[in-house]
PDB file of C-alpha atoms in Angstrom:
ATOM      1  CA  MET A1323       0.000   0.000   0.000  1.00  0.00           C
ATOM      2  CA  ALA A1324       1.529   3.301  -1.114  1.00  0.00           C
ATOM      3  CA  ALA A1325       1.692   6.247   1.272  1.00  0.00           C
ATOM      4  CA  ILE A1326       0.589   9.716   0.167  1.00  0.00           C
ATOM      5  CA  LYS A1327       3.648  11.876  -0.572  1.00  0.00           C
ATOM      6  CA  LEU A1328       2.089  14.679  -2.627  1.00  0.00           C
ATOM      7  CA  ILE A1329      -1.183  16.478  -1.926  1.00  0.00           C
ATOM      8  CA  VAL A1330      -2.424  18.743  -4.692  1.00  0.00           C
ATOM      9  CA  GLY A1331      -5.167  21.322  -4.352  1.00  0.00           C
ATOM     10  CA  LEU A1332      -6.668  22.240  -7.714  1.00  0.00           C
ATOM     11  CA  GLY A1333      -7.778  25.756  -8.552  1.00  0.00           C
ATOM     12  CA  ASN A1334      -7.030  28.782 -10.686  1.00  0.00           C
ATOM     13  CA  PRO A1335      -4.462  31.406  -9.649  1.00  0.00           C
ATOM     14  CA  GLY A1336      -5.359  35.064  -9.293  1.00  0.00           C
ATOM     15  CA  ARG A1337      -7.627  37.172  -7.123  1.00  0.00           C
ATOM     16  CA  GLU A1338     -10.552  37.010  -9.579  1.00  0.00           C
ATOM     17  CA  TYR A1339     -10.804  33.224  -9.069  1.00  0.00           C
ATOM     18  CA  GLU A1340      -9.945  33.095  -5.362  1.00  0.00           C
ATOM     19  CA  HIS A1341     -13.517  32.635  -4.097  1.00  0.00           C
ATOM     20  CA  THR A1342     -14.963  30.633  -7.018  1.00  0.00           C
ATOM     21  CA  ARG A1343     -16.271  27.067  -6.724  1.00  0.00           C
ATOM     22  CA  HIS A1344     -13.473  25.773  -8.991  1.00  0.00           C
ATOM     23  CA  ASN A1345     -10.985  26.731  -6.250  1.00  0.00           C
ATOM     24  CA  ALA A1346     -12.338  24.361  -3.589  1.00  0.00           C
ATOM     25  CA  GLY A1347      -9.116  22.325  -3.956  1.00  0.00           C
ATOM     26  CA  PHE A1348      -7.040  25.426  -3.161  1.00  0.00           C
ATOM     27  CA  TRP A1349      -9.250  26.089  -0.111  1.00  0.00           C
ATOM     28  CA  PHE A1350      -8.556  22.556   1.121  1.00  0.00           C
ATOM     29  CA  ALA A1351      -4.786  22.883   0.518  1.00  0.00           C
ATOM     30  CA  ASP A1352      -4.684  26.214   2.373  1.00  0.00           C
ATOM     31  CA  GLU A1353      -6.536  24.768   5.379  1.00  0.00           C
ATOM     32  CA  LEU A1354      -4.300  21.675   5.428  1.00  0.00           C
ATOM     33  CA  ALA A1355      -1.158  23.850   5.264  1.00  0.00           C
ATOM     34  CA  TRP A1356      -2.491  25.956   8.143  1.00  0.00           C
ATOM     35  CA  GLN A1357      -3.281  22.830  10.194  1.00  0.00           C
ATOM     36  CA  TRP A1358       0.151  21.335   9.493  1.00  0.00           C
ATOM     37  CA  LYS A1359       1.879  24.714  10.129  1.00  0.00           C
ATOM     38  CA  ALA A1360       3.336  24.780   6.623  1.00  0.00           C
ATOM     39  CA  ALA A1361       3.859  27.846   4.440  1.00  0.00           C
ATOM     40  CA  PHE A1362       3.448  27.866   0.666  1.00  0.00           C
ATOM     41  CA  LYS A1363       6.278  29.366  -1.408  1.00  0.00           C
ATOM     42  CA  GLU A1364       6.280  30.147  -5.112  1.00  0.00           C
ATOM     43  CA  GLU A1365       8.449  27.532  -6.904  1.00  0.00           C
ATOM     44  CA  LYS A1366       8.885  28.371 -10.601  1.00  0.00           C
ATOM     45  CA  LYS A1367      10.401  24.976 -11.475  1.00  0.00           C
ATOM     46  CA  PHE A1368       7.222  23.300 -10.153  1.00  0.00           C
ATOM     47  CA  PHE A1369       4.848  25.837 -11.749  1.00  0.00           C
ATOM     48  CA  GLY A1370       3.065  26.573  -8.486  1.00  0.00           C
ATOM     49  CA  GLU A1371       3.105  27.207  -4.774  1.00  0.00           C
ATOM     50  CA  VAL A1372       4.771  24.452  -2.789  1.00  0.00           C
ATOM     51  CA  ALA A1373       5.089  23.561   0.898  1.00  0.00           C
ATOM     52  CA  ARG A1374       7.208  20.768   2.352  1.00  0.00           C
ATOM     53  CA  VAL A1375       5.937  19.146   5.531  1.00  0.00           C
ATOM     54  CA  ALA A1376       8.032  16.844   7.719  1.00  0.00           C
ATOM     55  CA  ARG A1377       5.529  14.217   8.893  1.00  0.00           C
ATOM     56  CA  PRO A1378       6.074  11.110  11.050  1.00  0.00           C
ATOM     57  CA  GLU A1379       5.537   8.997   7.896  1.00  0.00           C
ATOM     58  CA  GLY A1380       8.095  11.057   5.950  1.00  0.00           C
ATOM     59  CA  ASP A1381       8.135  14.266   3.920  1.00  0.00           C
ATOM     60  CA  VAL A1382       4.894  15.269   2.250  1.00  0.00           C
ATOM     61  CA  TRP A1383       4.623  17.951  -0.418  1.00  0.00           C
ATOM     62  CA  LEU A1384       1.655  20.285  -0.771  1.00  0.00           C
ATOM     63  CA  LEU A1385       1.123  21.871  -4.180  1.00  0.00           C
ATOM     64  CA  LYS A1386      -1.188  24.523  -5.614  1.00  0.00           C
ATOM     65  CA  PRO A1387      -0.504  24.763  -9.377  1.00  0.00           C
ATOM     66  CA  ASN A1388      -0.248  28.273 -10.860  1.00  0.00           C
ATOM     67  CA  THR A1389      -0.855  26.962 -14.382  1.00  0.00           C
ATOM     68  CA  PHE A1390      -4.628  27.400 -14.506  1.00  0.00           C
ATOM     69  CA  MET A1391      -6.881  24.393 -14.210  1.00  0.00           C
ATOM     70  CA  ASN A1392      -6.524  22.929 -17.704  1.00  0.00           C
ATOM     71  CA  ARG A1393      -2.724  22.647 -17.303  1.00  0.00           C
ATOM     72  CA  SER A1394      -2.607  21.424 -13.684  1.00  0.00           C
ATOM     73  CA  GLY A1395      -0.769  18.274 -14.720  1.00  0.00           C
ATOM     74  CA  GLN A1396       2.288  20.310 -15.733  1.00  0.00           C
ATOM     75  CA  ALA A1397       2.920  21.311 -12.100  1.00  0.00           C
ATOM     76  CA  VAL A1398       2.028  17.893 -10.688  1.00  0.00           C
ATOM     77  CA  VAL A1399       4.337  16.012 -13.073  1.00  0.00           C
ATOM     78  CA  ALA A1400       7.220  18.467 -12.556  1.00  0.00           C
ATOM     79  CA  LEU A1401       7.179  17.955  -8.776  1.00  0.00           C
ATOM     80  CA  ALA A1402       6.355  14.236  -8.878  1.00  0.00           C
ATOM     81  CA  GLN A1403       9.182  13.451 -11.316  1.00  0.00           C
ATOM     82  CA  PHE A1404      11.706  15.565  -9.410  1.00  0.00           C
ATOM     83  CA  TYR A1405      10.972  13.801  -6.097  1.00  0.00           C
ATOM     84  CA  LYS A1406      10.253  10.385  -7.678  1.00  0.00           C
ATOM     85  CA  ILE A1407       6.654  10.298  -6.447  1.00  0.00           C
ATOM     86  CA  LYS A1408       4.456   7.650  -8.077  1.00  0.00           C
ATOM     87  CA  PRO A1409       0.883   8.474  -9.216  1.00  0.00           C
ATOM     88  CA  GLU A1410      -0.606   6.241  -6.486  1.00  0.00           C
ATOM     89  CA  GLU A1411       1.276   8.363  -3.903  1.00  0.00           C
ATOM     90  CA  ILE A1412      -0.588  11.497  -5.031  1.00  0.00           C
ATOM     91  CA  MET A1413      -3.855  12.816  -3.605  1.00  0.00           C
ATOM     92  CA  VAL A1414      -5.735  15.566  -5.427  1.00  0.00           C
ATOM     93  CA  ALA A1415      -8.398  17.714  -3.754  1.00  0.00           C
ATOM     94  CA  HIS A1416     -10.837  19.221  -6.250  1.00  0.00           C
ATOM     95  CA  ASP A1417     -14.341  20.547  -6.787  1.00  0.00           C
ATOM     96  CA  GLU A1418     -16.839  17.948  -8.007  1.00  0.00           C
ATOM     97  CA  LEU A1419     -20.012  18.835  -9.942  1.00  0.00           C
ATOM     98  CA  ASP A1420     -21.499  15.339  -9.671  1.00  0.00           C
ATOM     99  CA  ILE A1421     -21.686  15.386  -5.879  1.00  0.00           C
ATOM    100  CA  ALA A1422     -24.133  17.419  -3.780  1.00  0.00           C
ATOM    101  CA  CYS A1423     -22.741  20.565  -2.218  1.00  0.00           C
ATOM    102  CA  GLY A1424     -21.113  19.756   1.106  1.00  0.00           C
ATOM    103  CA  ARG A1425     -20.709  16.031   0.392  1.00  0.00           C
ATOM    104  CA  ILE A1426     -17.317  14.321   0.009  1.00  0.00           C
ATOM    105  CA  LYS A1427     -16.091  11.290  -1.907  1.00  0.00           C
ATOM    106  CA  PHE A1428     -12.636   9.754  -1.714  1.00  0.00           C
ATOM    107  CA  LYS A1429     -11.374   7.260  -4.257  1.00  0.00           C
ATOM    108  CA  LEU A1430      -8.425   5.924  -6.207  1.00  0.00           C
ATOM    109  CA  GLY A1431      -8.520   6.287  -9.976  1.00  0.00           C
ATOM    110  CA  GLY A1432     -11.578   6.565 -12.173  1.00  0.00           C
ATOM    111  CA  GLY A1433     -12.669   8.931 -14.900  1.00  0.00           C
ATOM    112  CA  ASN A1434     -12.291  12.684 -14.927  1.00  0.00           C
ATOM    113  CA  GLY A1435     -15.984  13.588 -15.186  1.00  0.00           C
ATOM    114  CA  GLY A1436     -15.076  16.379 -17.620  1.00  0.00           C
ATOM    115  CA  HIS A1437     -12.929  18.097 -14.965  1.00  0.00           C
ATOM    116  CA  ASN A1438     -10.140  19.800 -16.920  1.00  0.00           C
ATOM    117  CA  GLY A1439      -7.638  19.646 -14.056  1.00  0.00           C
ATOM    118  CA  LEU A1440      -8.082  15.882 -13.677  1.00  0.00           C
ATOM    119  CA  LYS A1441      -8.088  15.417 -17.449  1.00  0.00           C
ATOM    120  CA  ASP A1442      -4.703  17.139 -17.774  1.00  0.00           C
ATOM    121  CA  MET A1443      -3.228  15.237 -14.822  1.00  0.00           C
ATOM    122  CA  GLN A1444      -4.338  11.883 -16.258  1.00  0.00           C
ATOM    123  CA  ALA A1445      -2.875  12.764 -19.653  1.00  0.00           C
ATOM    124  CA  ARG A1446       0.470  13.915 -18.247  1.00  0.00           C
ATOM    125  CA  LEU A1447       0.830  11.165 -15.626  1.00  0.00           C
ATOM    126  CA  GLY A1448      -0.251   8.536 -18.164  1.00  0.00           C
ATOM    127  CA  THR A1449      -2.638   6.979 -15.631  1.00  0.00           C
ATOM    128  CA  PRO A1450      -5.816   7.817 -13.699  1.00  0.00           C
ATOM    129  CA  ASN A1451      -4.474   5.961 -10.642  1.00  0.00           C
ATOM    130  CA  PHE A1452      -4.074   8.745  -8.115  1.00  0.00           C
ATOM    131  CA  TYR A1453      -6.295   9.462  -5.112  1.00  0.00           C
ATOM    132  CA  ARG A1454      -9.048  12.044  -5.389  1.00  0.00           C
ATOM    133  CA  LEU A1455     -10.680  13.938  -2.564  1.00  0.00           C
ATOM    134  CA  ARG A1456     -13.828  15.099  -4.333  1.00  0.00           C
ATOM    135  CA  LEU A1457     -15.500  18.111  -2.719  1.00  0.00           C
ATOM    136  CA  GLY A1458     -19.114  18.392  -3.868  1.00  0.00           C
ATOM    137  CA  ILE A1459     -20.237  21.716  -5.324  1.00  0.00           C
ATOM    138  CA  ASP A1460     -23.501  20.575  -7.019  1.00  0.00           C
ATOM    139  CA  HIS A1461     -24.341  20.807 -10.708  1.00  0.00           C
ATOM    140  CA  PRO A1462     -26.126  23.816 -12.230  1.00  0.00           C
ATOM    141  CA  GLY A1463     -28.494  21.425 -14.011  1.00  0.00           C
ATOM    142  CA  ASP A1464     -27.474  22.188 -17.583  1.00  0.00           C
ATOM    143  CA  LYS A1465     -24.041  21.340 -19.017  1.00  0.00           C
ATOM    144  CA  ASN A1466     -24.042  24.649 -20.935  1.00  0.00           C
ATOM    145  CA  LEU A1467     -24.046  26.490 -17.595  1.00  0.00           C
ATOM    146  CA  VAL A1468     -21.108  24.588 -16.059  1.00  0.00           C
ATOM    147  CA  VAL A1469     -18.267  26.980 -16.971  1.00  0.00           C
ATOM    148  CA  GLY A1470     -20.067  30.028 -15.589  1.00  0.00           C
ATOM    149  CA  TYR A1471     -21.142  28.048 -12.526  1.00  0.00           C
ATOM    150  CA  VAL A1472     -17.686  26.781 -11.492  1.00  0.00           C
ATOM    151  CA  LEU A1473     -16.085  30.183 -12.168  1.00  0.00           C
ATOM    152  CA  ASN A1474     -18.536  32.009  -9.891  1.00  0.00           C
ATOM    153  CA  LYS A1475     -18.729  32.338  -6.130  1.00  0.00           C
ATOM    154  CA  PRO A1476     -20.996  29.942  -4.235  1.00  0.00           C
ATOM    155  CA  SER A1477     -23.789  31.427  -2.128  1.00  0.00           C
ATOM    156  CA  ALA A1478     -22.972  32.018   1.544  1.00  0.00           C
ATOM    157  CA  GLN A1479     -24.860  28.814   2.461  1.00  0.00           C
ATOM    158  CA  GLU A1480     -23.038  26.763  -0.206  1.00  0.00           C
ATOM    159  CA  ARG A1481     -19.674  28.172   0.895  1.00  0.00           C
ATOM    160  CA  GLN A1482     -20.457  27.140   4.466  1.00  0.00           C
ATOM    161  CA  GLN A1483     -21.338  23.617   3.268  1.00  0.00           C
ATOM    162  CA  ILE A1484     -18.082  23.386   1.279  1.00  0.00           C
ATOM    163  CA  ASP A1485     -16.090  24.700   4.261  1.00  0.00           C
ATOM    164  CA  GLU A1486     -17.735  22.082   6.497  1.00  0.00           C
ATOM    165  CA  ALA A1487     -16.811  19.374   3.951  1.00  0.00           C
ATOM    166  CA  ILE A1488     -13.211  20.619   3.989  1.00  0.00           C
ATOM    167  CA  SER A1489     -13.230  20.524   7.786  1.00  0.00           C
ATOM    168  CA  LYS A1490     -14.539  16.916   7.765  1.00  0.00           C
ATOM    169  CA  SER A1491     -11.908  16.003   5.174  1.00  0.00           C
ATOM    170  CA  LEU A1492      -9.160  17.425   7.394  1.00  0.00           C
ATOM    171  CA  GLN A1493     -10.417  15.262  10.277  1.00  0.00           C
ATOM    172  CA  SER A1494      -9.837  12.200   8.080  1.00  0.00           C
ATOM    173  CA  MET A1495      -6.300  13.182   7.061  1.00  0.00           C
ATOM    174  CA  PRO A1496      -4.635  11.152   9.864  1.00  0.00           C
ATOM    175  CA  ILE A1497      -6.226   7.911   8.588  1.00  0.00           C
ATOM    176  CA  ILE A1498      -5.481   8.843   4.966  1.00  0.00           C
ATOM    177  CA  MET A1499      -1.843   9.545   5.847  1.00  0.00           C
ATOM    178  CA  ALA A1500      -1.698   6.222   7.732  1.00  0.00           C
ATOM    179  CA  GLY A1501      -2.673   4.496   4.473  1.00  0.00           C
ATOM    180  CA  GLU A1502      -6.047   3.365   5.852  1.00  0.00           C
ATOM    181  CA  PHE A1503      -7.852   4.314   2.661  1.00  0.00           C
ATOM    182  CA  GLU A1504     -10.884   2.023   3.077  1.00  0.00           C
ATOM    183  CA  GLU A1505     -11.502   3.425   6.544  1.00  0.00           C
ATOM    184  CA  ALA A1506     -11.133   6.967   5.161  1.00  0.00           C
ATOM    185  CA  MET A1507     -13.730   6.220   2.473  1.00  0.00           C
ATOM    186  CA  ARG A1508     -16.175   4.888   5.052  1.00  0.00           C
ATOM    187  CA  ALA A1509     -15.661   7.921   7.302  1.00  0.00           C
ATOM    188  CA  LEU A1510     -15.915  10.499   4.527  1.00  0.00           C
ATOM    189  CA  HIS A1511     -18.778   8.925   2.594  1.00  0.00           C
ATOM    190  CA  SER A1512     -20.948   8.659   5.707  1.00  0.00           C
ATOM    191  CA  LYS A1513     -20.895  12.419   6.285  1.00  0.00           C
TER     192      LYS A1513
END
């Protein structure tokens, strides 16, 4: 069983995207960094903001790509190749249209559900076999509305639901980091 060595939060850089639904992965990464007392630094060679955390199970890297969502894989592959991190040692936190707002799903592998960040990562890693922490943001109901929906701010109630999902996800990080993935799925999916 592989241990998680790289945790990626997906989002878009820049103040205009900071509070949009598509940045739920960044919100998770920021909260995790705060909890683990880690500070992100701009790392040009990894195309993003990076934090290194000394954990009991070994060093773990946190990454927020600065490449915009549809090129997220560029940052992930640059860091993963440099530190010899395998795809199954990567966990990606991202917004998920196909899950109700405030709900969480955790899984290894699978499709990309049209998510451009996941699509690019799968293409560049050459495999879908990395862990996904899927933070539900709901679907606008019509696929033609998706782009506008993910690039807009959630309502105050939706933001609270997403924040609560992030908080629940952080509570499960010790079991995820211990490699107890089945237990993590049970804990997260029941919330």
